[in-house]
Structure formats: C-alpha cells, structure tokens
C-alpha cells in the first residue's frame, strides 16, 4: 500500500475510534449538574455531621463553590432560576462569626417568610430545597 | 353537613320576614344622624358604566328578598355586630370625604357585587351552560368530565373553630356593605393602607367578602393562610399598642369593637382548623381588616428588603444588586424604579418577597445576555395574558415527562429539571415567543408560572372601565 494511503487509513480509523468513544462516554457534567451534585453531596455530608459548628463550616465552604458555579457562563433559564432561588433561600444565614445555633429558629423562620407566599402558591422545588438546607444546617 | 342544614333552616325560617327583621334591628342605626359629622349622609354616587344582574349604569345593593334565603346567611352576624356597635360607626352609611389613595363606596360595592358567582355550579349546570353557548360540539360535551365548582365561602358554627364550606355567596345588603366599607376605610386611615392599591388586589382575591375560604383554607377578607397569620402575629404587639394609643378617631373606632383587637399575639388563631377566627362576624370584618393592614406593612417591608438586599446576611461574592443590573440592562432608557418595586410588592403577597426579585434579576441577566436585549418601559406591560389553554400546560408537561422518566429510570433531580424545561418550552410556544426575547410578564409566566401581577392589572383595568379611570385605582397602576 502506498504510504499516503496507509496514513489516510490510520487517520480514518483513529477518527472513527474517537467518534465511537465520544458516543459511549458520558457527556461532561454541565454547570447545573455540577451544582446539583454539590448540593446533593452537601446534604449527605451535613446530615452525617453532628457538630453544628463543623456543619456550618462545611456548609460555608460549599456555599462559596455554589456561588462560583452560579456566577459562571449562563446556562438554561430554568437552571439559572433554580440556582438563584436555592441560593436566595440561604441568604438569611449569617457569616461564620455571627452564626449562633441559638438563633437557628430565627434563620429558619426568616427564610420561610421571605421565600414563601401567603396564598399557598406551589413552591418552586429549588426554593423548598434551599429552605430545607437551612433546616439541615440548623438541626440541633 | 348537619350544621350546615341547621344554619340554612334558621335562615329559611328568618327569610320570610328577613327584610322586616333587618330593618327593625338596624333602624336606629340606619336612620340615625351620622355620628361622624351629625349631618345626614347624602346618597353616595353609585353610577357606573356597567350592568350588574339587570341593573344598568348603577351599582346597587342586594336585599334579603332579592337574594333569597340561601344567600342571606350573614344576617344574624350583621345583627350581632349591631349590638357591639351601638353608635353605628360601622353599620351606618358615612359620607365620602375623598382624599389621597381613598376610593368611593361604589368601588367597594362593585367589587363585592361582581366577584364570584352567586352560587357554585353543579356539573349539570355547567353542562347546560356549554350546550347553551354552542361553542363545543355534542361529542366534545359528551367527552368532557364536568365537576362541581368549588365552594368558596364558609359558615362558622364556632367563632374560633373550623369553617364549614357553603356554595352560596353572601347577600350584599346595605348594612353588610357598610361593615366592609367602613372597616376598610378606618383601617386605611388608622394604619395608612392605600385603598387605591388594596381594592384591585381585593378584587383579585376575596372580592371583599368576609367569609371567603380559598382552596388552601385561606380565609376571610384578607384570605389569610396559617403562614400569613403567623406573620401578622409577629408584628401584632407593636400595631396593637399604636392603635390603642392613637388619638385618630379611625383607630378609636376600630379599638371600640369588642374582640376586634385581641389582647395579645398568642390569641391569634393561626391553624387551619381555627380559621373562623378571621371569618366569623362579629368581630370580623373589623378584626381581619386590621390583620390585613398589619400584613400589608409587613409585606411591604419584606419586599423592600428583598429588593435592596438589605437583609441578606450571607455574602454571595460577584452577585450584582438589582439596581446595578437594571442600570446595565436599561442602558440609558428611563424606567421608573418605584413602579417596578410596586410590581414586586404586589407579587410578593402571592409568591413571597424574595422569589419575584430573584426572577426579576434572572430576567435582567437574561436580557443582558441577548443581542438587542436592552430594556425599555414596554417590557413591563402587564396587560399581557396568555392565550386560552395555558393552565393545562403545567400538568400536561409534567405527565408527559414523567412517563419518559419512569420508562428510562431518571433520578428525581433529573425529572424535576426536565419537567421545568419542558413546561418552559411549551409555554414559550403557547404565547408565540419562539425565537424572540421575552418581556418581564412573559418571563414570569414562562419560568415561574406566575400571572399574578397581570391578574391584578386586569382587575384594575376593569374598575377603571366601569367606574372611571383612577376612581378606584392609582394612576397608571402596575404600568410604567
């Protein structure tokens, strides 16, 4: 076989192999999937941690990552809004220095007040998940 | 059911002499010189560009005889109220004094007369209406699943207990109307509640009926849920102190009704099975109207905090505040920030204070990410209303996506995400917005399933049309 033909055949086979790999390998997680995975992992982590102070440290660490993800390139509108509602439900929790376990009922109540309507409108699942996150953080 | 039958039989017994009984009980009050200025009240202007049940160009009261016994079930409550109000402060007709943010009696009467059907329909009645309209084919009518209308009113056998649903709207007699109008006016005066903002909102909610009971047990003139009453309780002590200390005659009249101002926040019954606390008459509608005034101020504060982010404790580095985003997105176009804040406040009542602002900020970011996304006043046109069939999208999309999710064993998270995306996709197609940039009302509908501001705007437009522009509403209400 002519050298150029051999080279061509190799390139074609390599190309086919790459296409096959791309088709079978899972697509890289998008921004929202990453966000969701982090929230999910955090929920598990916090539920397993008995010490409220350590729990709050873990929460704050992931919160930073979640904010950074949200601030990344814009994704689908439904995803952006879900992330926004989740993060907004957490806004009643203070910085570490001002956090007090005694004030937990206040944080929970405030989050519910600010995120929930008075007329029983169906709550967005991510707003609810945010309120639940405050409850997990504050569990005594 | 037995209680209901008992109540109705009482009403039926009283009905034969209802007009006479009401007149006798209330005559000292209705005929007395007005206690507020010692002058007989002039008949109020009740003209309108409207037709209400055969009454042309005039908003009229109903009478026990025109309503029939089934709808006159509040008569006993009105009579009991009269005993607590010997001066007739609430049951008498007062002269309309006007003033900023005030609305004349005909606005309130129009809302009370036009909101809700007189009686919830049966499936047979709904079917008969469809046949009469002739819009649907006989096959479509045969295939349609007719269900009874929800019963949206309540009777209260126990003044602090569980309401019993009734199918009939109460009869809007003159004494009952006076109770509602004077309670609203005094709360407006005492607690600084702008009537011209509250009336279109009431038109969209309770229709200013004392005994409305919504689908989630939201009850009374303010349609209070458990969470709303809890909010009222938080702020109640301060307001109670202010009302009691006030020399404002409106505050003094409110405080003079026994039971209207409960002694402490702990006495506010918030549970669903105690909703009669905010419904039963007396001391309602005065009590629930006071609660509404308190709730209005609480919600206003929450909405202002959500807009300014002043209450946000947890820093989100890199997050722009709403006004920074708004300045970028308008890029020199003038829009009235105060009007936009009012829109968020109106929506807060329905969605909570923060979600409307969250969605507004996302809309601004979305517009900033679009070519030609620059915002102008026309992007805030809440005369928007989605075409017929929009409400079915919510459930249809969920059903279709969940069928796929089940077949393909999707996680709960993925299912939520796909349902949200599918709903948005269908709503965009439904409003004919594929491939174009969404306005704010469209964005709220597509991504939050909310047309609440539009619904209040519809009520304001209707009031303007029937009773004159700006008579019952603020100028350019909910528009820029």
Coordinates of C-alpha atoms in Angstrom, one line a residue:
Chain A
X1 CA 0.0 0.0 0.0
X2 CA 1.2 3.5 -0.8
X3 CA 2.5 5.4 2.3
X4 CA -0.1 8.2 1.9
X5 CA -2.9 5.6 1.7
X6 CA -1.6 3.9 4.8
X7 CA -1.5 7.2 6.6
X8 CA -5.0 8.1 5.4
X9 CA -6.4 4.7 6.7
X10 CA -4.7 5.3 10.1
X11 CA -6.3 8.8 10.3
X12 CA -9.7 7.4 9.3
X13 CA -9.5 4.6 11.9
X14 CA -8.4 7.0 14.6
X15 CA -11.2 9.3 13.8
X16 CA -13.8 6.5 13.9
X17 CA -12.4 5.4 17.2
X18 CA -12.6 8.9 18.7
X19 CA -16.2 9.2 17.4
X20 CA -17.1 5.8 19.0
X21 CA -15.5 6.9 22.3
X22 CA -17.4 10.2 22.3
X23 CA -20.6 8.4 21.6
X24 CA -20.3 6.0 24.5
X25 CA -18.6 8.1 27.2
X26 CA -20.9 10.2 29.5
X27 CA -21.1 13.8 28.5
X28 CA -19.2 16.1 30.9
X29 CA -21.5 17.5 33.6
X30 CA -22.8 20.9 32.8
X31 CA -22.9 23.8 35.2
X32 CA -26.3 22.9 36.7
X33 CA -25.5 19.2 37.0
X34 CA -22.3 20.2 38.9
X35 CA -24.4 22.5 41.1
X36 CA -26.9 19.8 41.8
X37 CA -24.2 17.2 42.6
X38 CA -22.6 19.6 45.1
X39 CA -25.9 20.3 46.8
X40 CA -26.7 16.6 47.0
X41 CA -23.3 15.8 48.4
X42 CA -23.6 18.6 50.9
X43 CA -27.0 17.4 52.1
X44 CA -25.5 14.0 52.8
X45 CA -22.4 15.5 54.5
X46 CA -24.4 17.8 56.7
X47 CA -26.8 15.2 57.8
X48 CA -23.9 13.0 58.9
X49 CA -22.2 15.7 60.9
X50 CA -23.4 16.0 64.5
X51 CA -21.4 19.1 65.5
X52 CA -23.3 22.2 64.4
X53 CA -20.2 24.4 64.2
X54 CA -18.4 22.0 62.0
X55 CA -21.5 21.6 59.9
X56 CA -21.7 25.3 59.4
X57 CA -18.0 25.4 58.2
X58 CA -18.8 22.6 55.7
X59 CA -21.8 24.5 54.5
X60 CA -19.9 27.8 54.1
X61 CA -17.2 26.1 52.1
X62 CA -19.6 24.5 49.6
X63 CA -21.7 27.7 49.5
X64 CA -18.7 29.5 48.1
X65 CA -18.3 26.8 45.4
X66 CA -22.1 27.0 44.6
X67 CA -21.9 30.8 44.2
X68 CA -18.9 30.5 41.9
X69 CA -20.7 28.0 39.8
X70 CA -23.8 30.2 39.6
X71 CA -21.6 33.1 38.5
X72 CA -20.2 31.0 35.6
X73 CA -21.3 31.2 32.0
X74 CA -25.1 31.4 31.7
X75 CA -27.0 28.2 31.2
X76 CA -30.6 27.4 30.5
X77 CA -33.0 29.8 32.0
X78 CA -34.8 27.2 34.1
X79 CA -31.5 26.1 35.6
X80 CA -30.4 29.7 36.3
X81 CA -33.6 30.4 38.1
X82 CA -33.5 27.2 40.1
X83 CA -29.9 28.0 41.3
X84 CA -30.9 31.6 42.1
X85 CA -33.9 30.5 44.2
X86 CA -31.8 28.0 46.1
X87 CA -29.1 30.5 46.9
X88 CA -31.6 33.2 47.8
X89 CA -33.3 30.9 50.4
X90 CA -29.9 30.7 52.2
X91 CA -29.4 34.5 52.5
X92 CA -30.8 34.6 56.0
X93 CA -27.9 32.6 57.3
X94 CA -25.0 34.8 58.6
X95 CA -21.3 34.8 58.2
X96 CA -19.4 32.3 60.4
X97 CA -18.5 35.0 63.1
X98 CA -22.1 35.9 63.6
X99 CA -23.6 32.4 63.4
X100 CA -25.3 31.3 66.6
X101 CA -27.0 28.0 67.0
X102 CA -29.5 29.7 69.4
X103 CA -30.7 31.9 66.5
X104 CA -31.4 28.9 64.3
X105 CA -35.2 29.1 64.7
X106 CA -35.0 32.8 63.6
X107 CA -32.9 31.9 60.5
X108 CA -35.4 29.2 59.5
X109 CA -38.5 31.4 60.1
X110 CA -36.9 34.2 58.1
X111 CA -36.1 32.0 55.2
X112 CA -39.6 30.7 55.1
X113 CA -41.1 34.2 55.4
X114 CA -39.0 35.6 52.6
X115 CA -39.4 32.6 50.2
X116 CA -43.0 31.6 50.7
X117 CA -46.2 33.2 49.5
X118 CA -49.2 33.7 51.8
X119 CA -51.6 32.1 49.4
X120 CA -50.5 28.5 49.1
X121 CA -48.9 29.0 45.6
X122 CA -47.0 25.9 44.6
X123 CA -43.4 26.4 45.7
X124 CA -40.5 26.0 43.3
X125 CA -38.7 22.8 44.3
X126 CA -35.4 24.6 44.5
X127 CA -36.8 27.3 46.8
X128 CA -38.1 24.5 49.0
X129 CA -34.7 22.7 48.8
X130 CA -33.0 25.9 49.9
X131 CA -35.3 26.3 53.0
X132 CA -34.6 22.6 53.8
X133 CA -30.9 23.3 53.6
X134 CA -31.3 26.0 56.3
X135 CA -33.1 23.4 58.4
X136 CA -30.4 20.8 57.9
X137 CA -27.7 23.3 58.8
X138 CA -29.6 24.3 61.9
X139 CA -30.7 20.8 63.1
X140 CA -29.9 20.7 66.8
Chain B
X1 CA -73.5 18.8 56.9
X2 CA -76.0 18.7 59.7
X3 CA -74.6 22.0 61.0
X4 CA -75.0 23.5 57.5
X5 CA -78.6 22.3 57.2
X6 CA -79.3 23.8 60.6
X7 CA -77.8 27.1 59.6
X8 CA -79.8 27.1 56.4
X9 CA -83.0 26.1 58.1
X10 CA -82.5 29.0 60.5
X11 CA -82.0 31.3 57.6
X12 CA -85.0 29.9 55.9
X13 CA -87.1 30.5 59.0
X14 CA -86.0 34.0 59.1
X15 CA -86.3 34.6 55.4
X16 CA -90.0 35.3 55.3
X17 CA -89.6 38.3 57.5
X18 CA -86.0 39.0 56.7
X19 CA -86.4 42.5 55.3
X20 CA -88.6 43.5 58.2
X21 CA -86.3 41.9 60.8
X22 CA -83.2 43.6 59.4
X23 CA -84.9 46.9 59.2
X24 CA -86.2 46.7 62.8
X25 CA -82.9 45.6 64.2
X26 CA -80.9 48.2 62.3
X27 CA -83.4 51.1 62.0
X28 CA -81.9 53.1 65.0
X29 CA -78.5 52.9 63.2
X30 CA -79.6 53.3 59.7
X31 CA -81.9 56.2 60.4
X32 CA -79.7 58.0 63.0
X33 CA -77.9 61.1 62.0
X34 CA -74.5 60.2 61.0
X35 CA -72.3 60.0 64.1
X36 CA -69.3 61.3 62.4
X37 CA -70.4 64.8 61.5
X38 CA -74.0 65.0 62.7
X39 CA -75.2 65.6 59.1
X40 CA -77.4 63.1 57.2
X41 CA -75.3 61.3 54.7
X42 CA -76.0 62.3 51.1
X43 CA -76.8 59.3 48.9
X44 CA -73.5 58.2 47.5
X45 CA -72.7 58.3 43.8
X46 CA -73.3 54.8 42.6
X47 CA -73.2 55.4 38.8
X48 CA -71.1 53.2 36.6
X49 CA -70.6 52.1 33.0
X50 CA -71.7 48.6 33.9
X51 CA -74.6 46.2 34.0
X52 CA -74.9 44.0 37.1
X53 CA -77.7 41.5 37.1
X54 CA -80.2 43.7 35.3
X55 CA -79.2 46.9 37.0
X56 CA -77.9 49.3 34.3
X57 CA -75.4 52.0 34.9
X58 CA -75.8 51.8 38.7
X59 CA -74.1 49.7 41.3
X60 CA -76.9 48.6 43.7
X61 CA -77.3 46.8 46.9
X62 CA -79.0 43.4 47.1
X63 CA -81.8 42.8 49.5
X64 CA -82.7 39.7 51.5
X65 CA -85.7 39.2 49.3
X66 CA -83.7 39.6 46.0
X67 CA -81.1 37.1 47.3
X68 CA -83.4 34.5 48.7
X69 CA -83.0 32.6 52.0
X70 CA -80.0 30.6 51.0
X71 CA -77.8 33.6 50.4
X72 CA -78.9 35.7 53.3
X73 CA -77.0 33.7 55.9
X74 CA -74.9 36.6 57.2
X75 CA -78.0 38.4 58.5
X76 CA -77.6 37.0 62.0
X77 CA -73.9 38.1 62.0
X78 CA -74.8 41.6 61.0
X79 CA -77.4 41.8 63.7
X80 CA -74.9 40.6 66.3
X81 CA -72.5 43.2 65.1
X82 CA -75.0 45.9 65.6
X83 CA -75.1 45.1 69.3
X84 CA -71.4 45.7 69.6
X85 CA -71.6 48.9 67.6
X86 CA -74.3 50.9 69.4
X87 CA -73.2 54.2 67.8
X88 CA -73.5 52.6 64.3
X89 CA -69.9 53.6 63.4
X90 CA -69.6 50.6 61.1
X91 CA -73.2 49.9 60.2
X92 CA -74.3 53.4 59.2
X93 CA -73.6 55.0 55.9
X94 CA -70.9 57.5 56.1
X95 CA -70.4 60.5 53.8
X96 CA -67.5 60.0 51.4
X97 CA -64.8 62.5 52.3
X98 CA -62.3 61.7 49.5
X99 CA -58.6 62.1 50.0
X100 CA -55.3 60.7 48.7
X101 CA -55.4 57.0 48.0
X102 CA -59.1 56.8 49.1
X103 CA -61.8 55.2 46.9
X104 CA -65.5 56.0 46.9
X105 CA -68.1 53.4 48.2
X106 CA -69.1 52.4 44.7
X107 CA -65.7 50.8 44.1
X108 CA -66.1 48.5 47.0
X109 CA -69.7 47.7 46.2
X110 CA -68.8 47.0 42.6
X111 CA -66.1 44.5 43.7
X112 CA -68.5 42.9 46.2
X113 CA -71.2 42.5 43.6
X114 CA -69.1 41.3 40.7
X115 CA -66.6 39.0 42.4
X116 CA -67.6 35.3 42.4
X117 CA -70.8 33.7 41.2
X118 CA -73.9 33.9 43.5
X119 CA -73.9 30.1 43.8
X120 CA -71.3 27.5 42.9
X121 CA -72.5 25.5 39.8
X122 CA -73.3 21.8 39.7
X123 CA -71.9 19.6 36.9
X124 CA -75.3 19.6 35.3
X125 CA -75.5 23.4 35.3
X126 CA -72.1 23.7 33.7
X127 CA -73.0 21.2 31.0
X128 CA -76.3 23.1 30.3
X129 CA -74.2 26.3 30.0
X130 CA -71.9 24.7 27.5
X131 CA -74.9 23.5 25.4
X132 CA -76.4 27.0 25.5
X133 CA -73.2 28.7 24.4
X134 CA -72.9 26.3 21.5
X135 CA -69.1 26.6 21.3
X136 CA -68.4 22.9 21.8
X137 CA -69.7 20.1 19.7
X138 CA -72.0 17.5 21.2
X139 CA -69.1 14.9 21.0
X140 CA -66.9 17.3 23.0
X141 CA -69.6 17.9 25.6
X142 CA -70.2 14.2 25.9
X143 CA -66.5 13.5 26.4
X144 CA -66.0 16.4 28.9
X145 CA -65.6 15.5 32.6
X146 CA -67.8 18.0 34.4
X147 CA -67.0 18.6 38.0
X148 CA -68.9 20.9 40.5
X149 CA -67.5 24.4 41.1
X150 CA -65.5 24.6 44.4
X151 CA -67.5 26.0 47.3
X152 CA -65.6 29.2 48.1
X153 CA -67.5 30.6 51.1
X154 CA -67.8 29.5 54.6
X155 CA -70.1 29.5 57.6
X156 CA -68.8 29.5 61.2
X157 CA -70.7 27.4 63.7
X158 CA -67.9 28.1 66.2
X159 CA -66.4 31.6 66.1
X160 CA -62.9 30.3 66.7
X161 CA -63.3 26.9 65.0
X162 CA -63.3 25.2 61.7
X163 CA -65.2 26.8 58.9
X164 CA -67.9 24.8 57.0
X165 CA -67.9 25.4 53.3
X166 CA -71.0 26.8 51.7
X167 CA -71.9 27.1 48.0
X168 CA -73.6 30.5 48.2
X169 CA -72.0 33.9 48.1
X170 CA -73.4 36.1 50.9
X171 CA -76.1 38.6 50.1
X172 CA -74.6 42.1 49.6
X173 CA -77.1 44.1 51.6
X174 CA -76.5 47.7 52.6
X175 CA -75.6 47.0 56.3
X176 CA -73.2 44.3 55.3
X177 CA -71.6 46.5 52.7
X178 CA -71.3 49.3 55.2
X179 CA -69.5 47.0 57.6
X180 CA -66.9 46.1 54.9
X181 CA -66.5 49.6 53.5
X182 CA -66.2 51.4 56.9
X183 CA -63.8 48.7 58.2
X184 CA -61.6 49.2 55.2
X185 CA -61.8 53.0 55.4
X186 CA -60.9 53.0 59.1
X187 CA -58.0 50.6 58.7
X188 CA -56.8 52.7 55.7
X189 CA -57.0 55.8 57.9
X190 CA -55.6 54.3 61.1
X191 CA -52.9 52.1 59.6
X192 CA -52.0 54.0 56.5
X193 CA -53.2 51.5 54.0
X194 CA -53.7 52.9 50.5
X195 CA -57.2 51.9 49.4
X196 CA -56.4 52.5 45.8
X197 CA -53.8 49.8 45.9
X198 CA -55.8 47.5 48.1
X199 CA -59.1 47.5 46.2
X200 CA -57.8 46.0 42.9
X201 CA -55.9 43.4 45.0
X202 CA -59.0 42.6 47.0
X203 CA -60.9 42.3 43.7
X204 CA -58.5 39.6 42.6
X205 CA -58.6 37.8 46.0
X206 CA -61.5 37.8 48.4
X207 CA -63.8 40.1 46.5
X208 CA -64.0 41.9 49.8
X209 CA -66.2 39.1 51.2
X210 CA -65.9 38.5 54.9
X211 CA -66.3 34.7 54.6
X212 CA -64.3 33.7 51.6
X213 CA -62.5 30.3 52.0
X214 CA -60.0 29.5 49.3
X215 CA -58.6 26.2 48.2
X216 CA -55.8 26.1 50.8
X217 CA -58.0 27.3 53.6
X218 CA -57.0 30.8 53.0
X219 CA -59.9 32.6 54.7
X220 CA -61.6 35.9 55.4
X221 CA -61.4 39.2 53.7
X222 CA -57.6 39.1 53.7
X223 CA -57.5 35.4 52.6
X224 CA -55.3 34.5 55.5
X225 CA -53.3 31.3 55.5
X226 CA -51.5 29.9 58.5
X227 CA -48.2 31.4 57.5
X228 CA -49.8 34.9 56.8
X229 CA -51.4 34.8 60.3
X230 CA -48.1 33.9 61.8
X231 CA -46.6 36.9 60.1
X232 CA -49.4 39.1 61.5
X233 CA -48.7 37.7 65.0
X234 CA -45.1 38.6 64.8
X235 CA -45.9 42.3 64.1
X236 CA -49.2 42.4 66.1
X237 CA -48.0 43.7 69.5
X238 CA -46.5 46.9 68.0
X239 CA -49.5 47.7 66.0
X240 CA -51.9 46.9 68.8
X241 CA -50.0 49.4 71.1
X242 CA -50.1 52.0 68.4
X243 CA -53.8 51.6 67.7
X244 CA -54.7 51.8 71.4
X245 CA -52.5 54.8 72.0
X246 CA -53.7 56.7 68.9
X247 CA -56.0 59.7 69.0
X248 CA -57.0 59.1 65.4
X249 CA -60.8 58.6 65.5
X250 CA -60.5 55.8 63.0
X251 CA -58.2 53.9 65.3
X252 CA -60.5 54.6 68.2
X253 CA -63.5 53.2 66.3
X254 CA -61.6 50.0 65.4
X255 CA -60.5 49.5 69.0
X256 CA -64.0 50.0 70.3
X257 CA -65.4 46.9 68.7
X258 CA -65.0 44.1 71.4
X259 CA -62.8 41.3 70.1
X260 CA -61.5 43.2 67.1
X261 CA -58.2 43.8 68.8
X262 CA -57.2 40.6 70.6
X263 CA -55.3 41.0 73.8
X264 CA -52.0 39.5 72.6
X265 CA -50.4 37.8 69.6
X266 CA -50.8 34.5 71.4
X267 CA -54.6 34.9 70.9
X268 CA -54.3 35.0 67.1
X269 CA -55.5 31.6 66.0
X270 CA -53.4 30.6 63.1
X271 CA -54.2 26.9 62.5
X272 CA -56.4 26.0 59.5
X273 CA -59.0 24.3 61.8
X274 CA -59.4 27.6 63.6
X275 CA -59.8 29.8 60.5
X276 CA -63.1 31.2 61.8
X277 CA -61.0 33.5 63.9
X278 CA -60.5 35.6 60.8
X279 CA -64.0 34.9 59.3
X280 CA -66.8 34.9 61.9
X281 CA -68.9 38.0 62.3
X282 CA -68.6 39.8 64.7
X283 CA -65.9 40.9 65.3
X284 CA -64.9 40.4 61.7
X285 CA -64.7 42.0 59.2
X286 CA -63.0 44.6 61.6
X287 CA -60.5 42.1 63.1
X288 CA -59.5 40.6 59.7
X289 CA -59.2 44.1 58.2
X290 CA -56.8 45.1 61.0
X291 CA -54.8 42.0 60.3
X292 CA -54.8 42.9 56.6
X293 CA -53.4 46.4 57.4
X294 CA -50.6 44.8 59.6
X295 CA -49.8 42.2 56.9
X296 CA -49.6 44.9 54.3
X297 CA -46.9 46.7 56.2
X298 CA -45.0 43.5 56.9
X299 CA -45.1 42.5 53.3
X300 CA -44.1 46.0 52.2
X301 CA -41.0 45.8 54.4
X302 CA -40.1 42.3 53.3
X303 CA -40.4 43.4 49.6
X304 CA -38.3 46.5 50.2
X305 CA -35.6 44.3 51.9
X306 CA -35.7 41.8 49.1
X307 CA -35.3 44.5 46.5
X308 CA -32.4 46.2 48.3
X309 CA -30.8 43.0 49.6
X310 CA -30.5 44.9 53.0
X311 CA -31.5 41.8 54.9
X312 CA -29.2 39.4 53.1
X313 CA -26.6 38.2 55.5
X314 CA -24.7 35.5 53.6
X315 CA -22.5 37.2 51.0
X316 CA -22.5 35.9 47.5
X317 CA -19.3 37.4 46.0
X318 CA -19.8 38.6 42.5
X319 CA -23.5 38.9 42.7
X320 CA -24.7 42.3 41.4
X321 CA -27.6 44.0 43.2
X322 CA -30.9 44.6 41.4
X323 CA -30.4 48.2 40.6
X324 CA -26.9 47.7 39.2
X325 CA -28.3 45.1 36.8
X326 CA -31.3 47.3 36.0
X327 CA -29.0 50.2 35.1
X328 CA -26.9 48.0 32.9
X329 CA -30.0 46.4 31.2
X330 CA -31.8 49.7 30.5
X331 CA -28.6 51.4 29.3
X332 CA -29.9 54.9 29.4
X333 CA -33.6 54.1 28.8
X334 CA -35.7 55.6 31.5
X335 CA -37.8 53.3 33.7
X336 CA -39.5 54.1 36.9
X337 CA -37.8 52.1 39.7
X338 CA -40.6 52.8 42.2
X339 CA -43.2 51.4 39.8
X340 CA -41.1 48.2 39.4
X341 CA -40.7 47.9 43.1
X342 CA -44.5 48.2 43.5
X343 CA -44.9 45.3 41.0
X344 CA -42.6 43.1 43.0
X345 CA -44.5 44.1 46.2
X346 CA -47.9 43.1 44.6
X347 CA -46.4 39.8 43.6
X348 CA -44.8 39.2 47.0
X349 CA -48.2 38.7 48.5
X350 CA -48.6 35.6 46.3
X351 CA -45.1 34.3 45.9
X352 CA -43.2 35.5 49.0
X353 CA -41.0 38.6 48.9
X354 CA -37.8 37.2 47.5
X355 CA -38.8 35.0 44.6
X356 CA -40.2 37.8 42.5
X357 CA -36.9 39.7 42.9
X358 CA -34.9 36.5 42.2
X359 CA -36.8 36.0 38.9
X360 CA -36.5 39.7 38.1
X361 CA -32.7 39.6 38.5
X362 CA -32.6 36.5 36.3
X363 CA -34.7 38.2 33.7
X364 CA -32.3 41.2 33.7
X365 CA -29.3 38.8 33.3
X366 CA -31.1 37.0 30.5
X367 CA -31.8 40.3 28.7
X368 CA -28.1 41.4 29.2
X369 CA -27.0 38.1 27.6
X370 CA -29.1 38.7 24.5
X371 CA -28.2 40.7 21.4
X372 CA -30.7 43.6 21.3
X373 CA -31.7 42.8 24.9
X374 CA -31.8 46.4 26.0
X375 CA -34.8 47.1 28.2
X376 CA -37.4 49.8 27.9
X377 CA -40.8 50.6 29.5
X378 CA -42.7 48.4 27.1
X379 CA -41.0 45.3 28.6
X380 CA -43.2 45.9 31.7
X381 CA -46.6 45.7 30.0
X382 CA -48.7 43.6 32.4
X383 CA -51.7 43.8 30.2
X384 CA -50.1 40.5 29.0
X385 CA -52.3 37.5 29.3
X386 CA -51.5 34.1 27.9
X387 CA -53.9 32.6 25.3
X388 CA -56.7 30.2 26.3
X389 CA -55.4 26.7 27.4
X390 CA -52.3 28.0 29.3
X391 CA -53.2 26.5 32.6
X392 CA -53.2 22.9 31.3
X393 CA -49.5 23.1 30.3
X394 CA -48.4 22.8 33.9
X395 CA -49.9 19.3 34.4
X396 CA -49.7 18.1 30.8
X397 CA -45.9 18.7 30.5
X398 CA -45.3 17.0 33.9
X399 CA -47.4 14.0 32.9
X400 CA -45.6 13.6 29.6
X401 CA -42.1 14.0 31.1
X402 CA -42.8 11.7 34.0
X403 CA -43.9 8.9 31.6
X404 CA -40.4 9.1 29.9
X405 CA -38.7 9.5 33.3
X406 CA -40.3 6.3 34.5
X407 CA -39.5 4.3 31.4
X408 CA -35.9 5.5 31.5
X409 CA -35.4 5.4 35.3
X410 CA -34.4 9.0 35.6
X411 CA -33.4 10.3 39.0
X412 CA -35.8 12.6 40.9
X413 CA -33.5 15.6 40.3
X414 CA -33.3 14.9 36.6
X415 CA -37.0 14.6 36.4
X416 CA -37.6 17.9 38.1
X417 CA -35.2 19.6 35.7
X418 CA -36.7 18.1 32.6
X419 CA -40.2 18.9 33.8
X420 CA -39.2 22.5 34.3
X421 CA -37.5 22.7 30.9
X422 CA -40.5 21.1 29.1
X423 CA -43.0 23.4 30.8
X424 CA -41.0 26.5 29.8
X425 CA -40.6 25.2 26.2
X426 CA -44.4 24.6 25.9
X427 CA -45.3 28.0 27.4
X428 CA -42.9 29.8 25.1
X429 CA -44.6 28.1 22.1
X430 CA -48.0 28.8 23.6
X431 CA -47.5 32.5 23.7
X432 CA -45.9 32.6 20.3
X433 CA -42.5 33.7 21.6
X434 CA -40.2 31.1 20.0
X435 CA -37.1 32.8 18.8
X436 CA -37.8 36.2 20.3
X437 CA -36.8 37.9 23.5
X438 CA -39.3 37.7 26.4
X439 CA -40.7 40.7 28.3
X440 CA -40.9 40.6 32.1
X441 CA -44.6 39.5 32.2
X442 CA -43.8 36.7 29.7
X443 CA -40.7 35.6 31.7
X444 CA -42.7 35.4 34.9
X445 CA -45.3 33.3 33.2
X446 CA -42.9 31.0 31.3
X447 CA -40.4 30.4 34.1
X448 CA -42.4 31.0 37.3
X449 CA -45.8 30.0 36.1
X450 CA -47.0 33.4 37.6
X451 CA -49.5 35.7 36.0
X452 CA -50.4 37.3 39.4
X453 CA -49.4 40.9 38.5
X454 CA -51.4 40.6 35.2
X455 CA -54.4 39.3 37.2
X456 CA -54.4 42.3 39.5
X457 CA -53.9 44.6 36.5
X458 CA -57.0 43.0 34.8
X459 CA -59.0 43.9 37.9
X460 CA -57.7 47.5 37.9
X461 CA -58.5 47.9 34.2
X462 CA -62.0 46.6 34.8
X463 CA -62.5 49.0 37.7
X464 CA -61.2 51.9 35.5
X465 CA -63.6 50.9 32.7
X466 CA -66.7 50.5 34.8
X467 CA -66.2 53.4 37.3
X468 CA -63.9 55.8 35.6
X469 CA -60.1 55.9 35.2
X470 CA -58.4 56.5 38.5
X471 CA -61.6 56.4 40.6
X472 CA -60.7 53.1 42.3
X473 CA -57.1 52.7 41.4
X474 CA -53.8 54.6 41.4
X475 CA -52.9 56.4 38.1
X476 CA -51.0 54.1 35.8
X477 CA -51.3 51.3 38.3
X478 CA -48.9 48.4 37.6
X479 CA -47.6 50.1 34.5
X480 CA -44.6 52.3 33.7

